[in-house]
Amino acid sequence: MTTRWLTPEEQRAWRAYIAASRLLGDAIDRQLQQAGGMPHLFYSVLARLSDAPGRRLRMTDLAEALKITRSRLTYVVNRLERDGLVRRENCADDKRASLAVLTDEGTAVLERTAPGHVETVRTLLFDRLTEEQAGQLEEICTVIARGLQGEGAGAGAGDVPWRRRSSCS
């Protein structure tokens, strides 16, 4: 098998992507830690639940929406539950499933934290892009995500985090 090395242009694009994604992720995490005392993933759980009907989602659907493993989501929900921001309920339709539910306290934390988070995202990302570049960013990320989720050919297609089982299961 012959290795398909990256071209110099692809190597520059790859390195630019890695640098930007790490710097952006770090800046967003720092802002959310300072403003809300939580990492971006915890905030993302609260935000997804706030958008859901009745502020509740099946744990499996929440893991899929966040693109994380079920075991990682369980850890995060346990922490948020301990802090009173989320609670779990049994699913009436499926006794094997459980729901994550955003509490009133979780909603209040989200409402206090969201404006600063949105301003950080706007300042660090969208204010640096033209409208056309923002559209291109969405298009590029959508193509990549679809491919990684099995909607196209490629390495890892179909091997998505929310379907993986922990080795400790």
PDB file of C-alpha atoms in Angstrom:
ATOM      1  CA  MET A   1       0.000   0.000   0.000  1.00  0.00           C
ATOM      2  CA  THR A   2       1.328   3.398  -0.959  1.00  0.00           C
ATOM      3  CA  THR A   3       0.992   6.272   1.480  1.00  0.00           C
ATOM      4  CA  ARG A   4      -0.916   9.213   0.032  1.00  0.00           C
ATOM      5  CA  TRP A   5       1.109  12.024   1.600  1.00  0.00           C
ATOM      6  CA  LEU A   6      -0.457  15.437   1.973  1.00  0.00           C
ATOM      7  CA  THR A   7       0.501  18.017  -0.600  1.00  0.00           C
ATOM      8  CA  PRO A   8       2.193  21.160   0.728  1.00  0.00           C
ATOM      9  CA  GLU A   9      -1.130  23.015   0.356  1.00  0.00           C
ATOM     10  CA  GLU A  10      -3.024  20.279   2.220  1.00  0.00           C
ATOM     11  CA  GLN A  11      -0.366  20.210   4.949  1.00  0.00           C
ATOM     12  CA  ARG A  12      -0.716  23.975   5.454  1.00  0.00           C
ATOM     13  CA  ALA A  13      -4.522  23.697   5.538  1.00  0.00           C
ATOM     14  CA  TRP A  14      -4.346  20.815   8.035  1.00  0.00           C
ATOM     15  CA  ARG A  15      -1.955  22.651  10.332  1.00  0.00           C
ATOM     16  CA  ALA A  16      -4.032  25.841  10.123  1.00  0.00           C
ATOM     17  CA  TYR A  17      -7.170  23.863  11.019  1.00  0.00           C
ATOM     18  CA  ILE A  18      -5.459  22.199  13.998  1.00  0.00           C
ATOM     19  CA  ALA A  19      -4.089  25.503  15.296  1.00  0.00           C
ATOM     20  CA  ALA A  20      -7.396  27.352  14.896  1.00  0.00           C
ATOM     21  CA  SER A  21      -9.535  24.580  16.409  1.00  0.00           C
ATOM     22  CA  ARG A  22      -7.278  24.177  19.445  1.00  0.00           C
ATOM     23  CA  LEU A  23      -6.964  27.910  20.065  1.00  0.00           C
ATOM     24  CA  LEU A  24     -10.707  28.479  19.630  1.00  0.00           C
ATOM     25  CA  GLY A  25     -11.610  25.522  21.839  1.00  0.00           C
ATOM     26  CA  ASP A  26      -9.236  26.720  24.552  1.00  0.00           C
ATOM     27  CA  ALA A  27     -10.560  30.294  24.449  1.00  0.00           C
ATOM     28  CA  ILE A  28     -14.187  29.141  24.624  1.00  0.00           C
ATOM     29  CA  ASP A  29     -13.433  26.776  27.514  1.00  0.00           C
ATOM     30  CA  ARG A  30     -11.617  29.544  29.428  1.00  0.00           C
ATOM     31  CA  GLN A  31     -14.492  32.002  28.930  1.00  0.00           C
ATOM     32  CA  LEU A  32     -17.098  29.457  30.062  1.00  0.00           C
ATOM     33  CA  GLN A  33     -15.012  28.425  33.073  1.00  0.00           C
ATOM     34  CA  GLN A  34     -14.694  32.061  34.147  1.00  0.00           C
ATOM     35  CA  ALA A  35     -18.322  33.015  33.474  1.00  0.00           C
ATOM     36  CA  GLY A  36     -20.166  29.832  34.394  1.00  0.00           C
ATOM     37  CA  GLY A  37     -17.701  27.582  36.163  1.00  0.00           C
ATOM     38  CA  MET A  38     -18.076  24.885  33.529  1.00  0.00           C
ATOM     39  CA  PRO A  39     -16.293  23.563  30.444  1.00  0.00           C
ATOM     40  CA  HIS A  40     -17.767  23.937  26.968  1.00  0.00           C
ATOM     41  CA  LEU A  41     -19.145  20.381  26.921  1.00  0.00           C
ATOM     42  CA  PHE A  42     -21.186  20.999  30.081  1.00  0.00           C
ATOM     43  CA  TYR A  43     -22.527  24.231  28.597  1.00  0.00           C
ATOM     44  CA  SER A  44     -23.364  22.380  25.364  1.00  0.00           C
ATOM     45  CA  VAL A  45     -25.478  19.856  27.293  1.00  0.00           C
ATOM     46  CA  LEU A  46     -27.447  22.660  28.936  1.00  0.00           C
ATOM     47  CA  ALA A  47     -27.876  24.484  25.615  1.00  0.00           C
ATOM     48  CA  ARG A  48     -29.095  21.364  23.771  1.00  0.00           C
ATOM     49  CA  LEU A  49     -31.578  20.599  26.517  1.00  0.00           C
ATOM     50  CA  SER A  50     -32.848  24.183  26.497  1.00  0.00           C
ATOM     51  CA  ASP A  51     -33.662  23.844  22.784  1.00  0.00           C
ATOM     52  CA  ALA A  52     -35.468  20.506  23.203  1.00  0.00           C
ATOM     53  CA  PRO A  53     -39.231  20.171  23.647  1.00  0.00           C
ATOM     54  CA  GLY A  54     -39.994  20.205  27.368  1.00  0.00           C
ATOM     55  CA  ARG A  55     -36.245  20.834  27.979  1.00  0.00           C
ATOM     56  CA  ARG A  56     -35.684  17.050  27.888  1.00  0.00           C
ATOM     57  CA  LEU A  57     -33.969  14.561  25.604  1.00  0.00           C
ATOM     58  CA  ARG A  58     -33.227  10.858  25.631  1.00  0.00           C
ATOM     59  CA  MET A  59     -29.655  10.323  26.707  1.00  0.00           C
ATOM     60  CA  THR A  60     -28.871   8.508  23.433  1.00  0.00           C
ATOM     61  CA  ASP A  61     -30.282  11.393  21.375  1.00  0.00           C
ATOM     62  CA  LEU A  62     -28.322  13.891  23.442  1.00  0.00           C
ATOM     63  CA  ALA A  63     -25.091  11.938  22.930  1.00  0.00           C
ATOM     64  CA  GLU A  64     -25.728  11.901  19.179  1.00  0.00           C
ATOM     65  CA  ALA A  65     -26.509  15.621  19.076  1.00  0.00           C
ATOM     66  CA  LEU A  66     -23.276  16.393  20.938  1.00  0.00           C
ATOM     67  CA  LYS A  67     -21.209  13.829  18.990  1.00  0.00           C
ATOM     68  CA  ILE A  68     -19.849  12.189  22.146  1.00  0.00           C
ATOM     69  CA  THR A  69     -19.822   8.701  23.614  1.00  0.00           C
ATOM     70  CA  ARG A  70     -22.671   7.633  25.844  1.00  0.00           C
ATOM     71  CA  SER A  71     -20.252   6.981  28.699  1.00  0.00           C
ATOM     72  CA  ARG A  72     -18.836  10.510  28.434  1.00  0.00           C
ATOM     73  CA  LEU A  73     -22.353  11.936  28.417  1.00  0.00           C
ATOM     74  CA  THR A  74     -23.225   9.877  31.485  1.00  0.00           C
ATOM     75  CA  TYR A  75     -20.231  11.374  33.303  1.00  0.00           C
ATOM     76  CA  VAL A  76     -21.225  14.921  32.307  1.00  0.00           C
ATOM     77  CA  VAL A  77     -24.896  14.448  33.233  1.00  0.00           C
ATOM     78  CA  ASN A  78     -23.870  12.951  36.593  1.00  0.00           C
ATOM     79  CA  ARG A  79     -21.850  16.089  37.332  1.00  0.00           C
ATOM     80  CA  LEU A  80     -24.603  18.439  36.157  1.00  0.00           C
ATOM     81  CA  GLU A  81     -27.147  16.443  38.158  1.00  0.00           C
ATOM     82  CA  ARG A  82     -24.993  16.718  41.272  1.00  0.00           C
ATOM     83  CA  ASP A  83     -24.932  20.512  40.757  1.00  0.00           C
ATOM     84  CA  GLY A  84     -28.731  20.618  40.354  1.00  0.00           C
ATOM     85  CA  LEU A  85     -28.593  21.799  36.734  1.00  0.00           C
ATOM     86  CA  VAL A  86     -29.983  18.608  35.172  1.00  0.00           C
ATOM     87  CA  ARG A  87     -32.063  15.716  36.455  1.00  0.00           C
ATOM     88  CA  ARG A  88     -32.821  12.312  34.994  1.00  0.00           C
ATOM     89  CA  GLU A  89     -36.212  10.805  34.405  1.00  0.00           C
ATOM     90  CA  ASN A  90     -37.301   7.386  33.244  1.00  0.00           C
ATOM     91  CA  CYS A  91     -38.588   7.253  29.695  1.00  0.00           C
ATOM     92  CA  ALA A  92     -42.278   6.340  29.574  1.00  0.00           C
ATOM     93  CA  ASP A  93     -41.946   4.848  26.058  1.00  0.00           C
ATOM     94  CA  ASP A  94     -38.859   2.728  26.694  1.00  0.00           C
ATOM     95  CA  LYS A  95     -37.990   1.352  30.116  1.00  0.00           C
ATOM     96  CA  ARG A  96     -34.344   0.900  29.034  1.00  0.00           C
ATOM     97  CA  ALA A  97     -33.937   4.576  28.180  1.00  0.00           C
ATOM     98  CA  SER A  98     -33.611   7.612  30.405  1.00  0.00           C
ATOM     99  CA  LEU A  99     -34.115  11.294  29.790  1.00  0.00           C
ATOM    100  CA  ALA A 100     -31.904  14.204  30.726  1.00  0.00           C
ATOM    101  CA  VAL A 101     -34.010  17.172  31.834  1.00  0.00           C
ATOM    102  CA  LEU A 102     -32.848  20.760  32.251  1.00  0.00           C
ATOM    103  CA  THR A 103     -33.864  22.086  35.659  1.00  0.00           C
ATOM    104  CA  ASP A 104     -34.945  25.649  36.418  1.00  0.00           C
ATOM    105  CA  GLU A 105     -31.566  26.202  38.062  1.00  0.00           C
ATOM    106  CA  GLY A 106     -29.846  24.904  34.915  1.00  0.00           C
ATOM    107  CA  THR A 107     -31.924  27.280  32.808  1.00  0.00           C
ATOM    108  CA  ALA A 108     -30.922  30.187  35.042  1.00  0.00           C
ATOM    109  CA  VAL A 109     -27.217  29.295  34.749  1.00  0.00           C
ATOM    110  CA  LEU A 110     -27.566  29.018  30.978  1.00  0.00           C
ATOM    111  CA  GLU A 111     -29.351  32.379  30.751  1.00  0.00           C
ATOM    112  CA  ARG A 112     -26.549  34.044  32.754  1.00  0.00           C
ATOM    113  CA  THR A 113     -23.779  32.360  30.782  1.00  0.00           C
ATOM    114  CA  ALA A 114     -25.125  32.449  27.202  1.00  0.00           C
ATOM    115  CA  PRO A 115     -24.599  36.150  26.414  1.00  0.00           C
ATOM    116  CA  GLY A 116     -20.876  36.010  27.209  1.00  0.00           C
ATOM    117  CA  HIS A 117     -20.482  32.736  25.337  1.00  0.00           C
ATOM    118  CA  VAL A 118     -22.202  34.088  22.235  1.00  0.00           C
ATOM    119  CA  GLU A 119     -20.092  37.249  22.342  1.00  0.00           C
ATOM    120  CA  THR A 120     -16.930  35.142  22.614  1.00  0.00           C
ATOM    121  CA  VAL A 121     -17.920  33.000  19.626  1.00  0.00           C
ATOM    122  CA  ARG A 122     -18.855  36.089  17.626  1.00  0.00           C
ATOM    123  CA  THR A 123     -15.642  37.954  18.488  1.00  0.00           C
ATOM    124  CA  LEU A 124     -13.241  35.046  18.047  1.00  0.00           C
ATOM    125  CA  LEU A 125     -14.826  33.453  14.978  1.00  0.00           C
ATOM    126  CA  PHE A 126     -17.542  35.245  13.053  1.00  0.00           C
ATOM    127  CA  ASP A 127     -16.204  38.809  13.347  1.00  0.00           C
ATOM    128  CA  ARG A 128     -13.035  37.560  11.617  1.00  0.00           C
ATOM    129  CA  LEU A 129     -14.914  36.063   8.651  1.00  0.00           C
ATOM    130  CA  THR A 130     -16.833  37.573   5.792  1.00  0.00           C
ATOM    131  CA  GLU A 131     -20.413  36.427   5.297  1.00  0.00           C
ATOM    132  CA  GLU A 132     -19.189  34.326   2.371  1.00  0.00           C
ATOM    133  CA  GLN A 133     -16.448  32.724   4.493  1.00  0.00           C
ATOM    134  CA  ALA A 134     -18.964  31.897   7.245  1.00  0.00           C
ATOM    135  CA  GLY A 135     -21.090  30.124   4.639  1.00  0.00           C
ATOM    136  CA  GLN A 136     -18.031  28.274   3.349  1.00  0.00           C
ATOM    137  CA  LEU A 137     -17.103  27.254   6.895  1.00  0.00           C
ATOM    138  CA  GLU A 138     -20.578  25.799   7.405  1.00  0.00           C
ATOM    139  CA  GLU A 139     -20.425  23.978   4.065  1.00  0.00           C
ATOM    140  CA  ILE A 140     -16.969  22.529   4.713  1.00  0.00           C
ATOM    141  CA  CYS A 141     -17.791  21.399   8.249  1.00  0.00           C
ATOM    142  CA  THR A 142     -21.077  19.852   7.096  1.00  0.00           C
ATOM    143  CA  VAL A 143     -19.324  17.820   4.392  1.00  0.00           C
ATOM    144  CA  ILE A 144     -16.718  16.582   6.854  1.00  0.00           C
ATOM    145  CA  ALA A 145     -19.303  15.712   9.538  1.00  0.00           C
ATOM    146  CA  ARG A 146     -21.516  13.847   7.067  1.00  0.00           C
ATOM    147  CA  GLY A 147     -18.575  11.795   5.872  1.00  0.00           C
ATOM    148  CA  LEU A 148     -17.513  10.909   9.391  1.00  0.00           C
ATOM    149  CA  GLN A 149     -21.058   9.892  10.286  1.00  0.00           C
ATOM    150  CA  GLY A 150     -21.258   7.378   7.473  1.00  0.00           C
ATOM    151  CA  GLU A 151     -23.057   9.518   4.919  1.00  0.00           C
ATOM    152  CA  GLY A 152     -20.091   9.232   2.601  1.00  0.00           C
ATOM    153  CA  ALA A 153     -16.985   7.163   2.065  1.00  0.00           C
ATOM    154  CA  GLY A 154     -13.961   7.615   4.236  1.00  0.00           C
ATOM    155  CA  ALA A 155     -11.988   6.435   7.199  1.00  0.00           C
ATOM    156  CA  GLY A 156     -14.141   6.022  10.272  1.00  0.00           C
ATOM    157  CA  ALA A 157     -17.416   6.369   8.392  1.00  0.00           C
ATOM    158  CA  GLY A 158     -20.153   4.968  10.575  1.00  0.00           C
ATOM    159  CA  ASP A 159     -17.869   4.571  13.612  1.00  0.00           C
ATOM    160  CA  VAL A 160     -19.506   7.392  15.503  1.00  0.00           C
ATOM    161  CA  PRO A 161     -18.911   8.103  19.197  1.00  0.00           C
ATOM    162  CA  TRP A 162     -22.492   7.807  20.414  1.00  0.00           C
ATOM    163  CA  ARG A 163     -22.683   4.223  19.114  1.00  0.00           C
ATOM    164  CA  ARG A 164     -19.452   3.093  20.773  1.00  0.00           C
ATOM    165  CA  ARG A 165     -19.593   1.045  23.899  1.00  0.00           C
ATOM    166  CA  SER A 166     -17.207   1.618  26.734  1.00  0.00           C
ATOM    167  CA  SER A 167     -14.681  -1.159  27.225  1.00  0.00           C
ATOM    168  CA  CYS A 168     -15.920  -1.295  30.820  1.00  0.00           C
ATOM    169  CA  SER A 169     -19.550  -2.099  29.854  1.00  0.00           C
TER     170      SER A 169
END
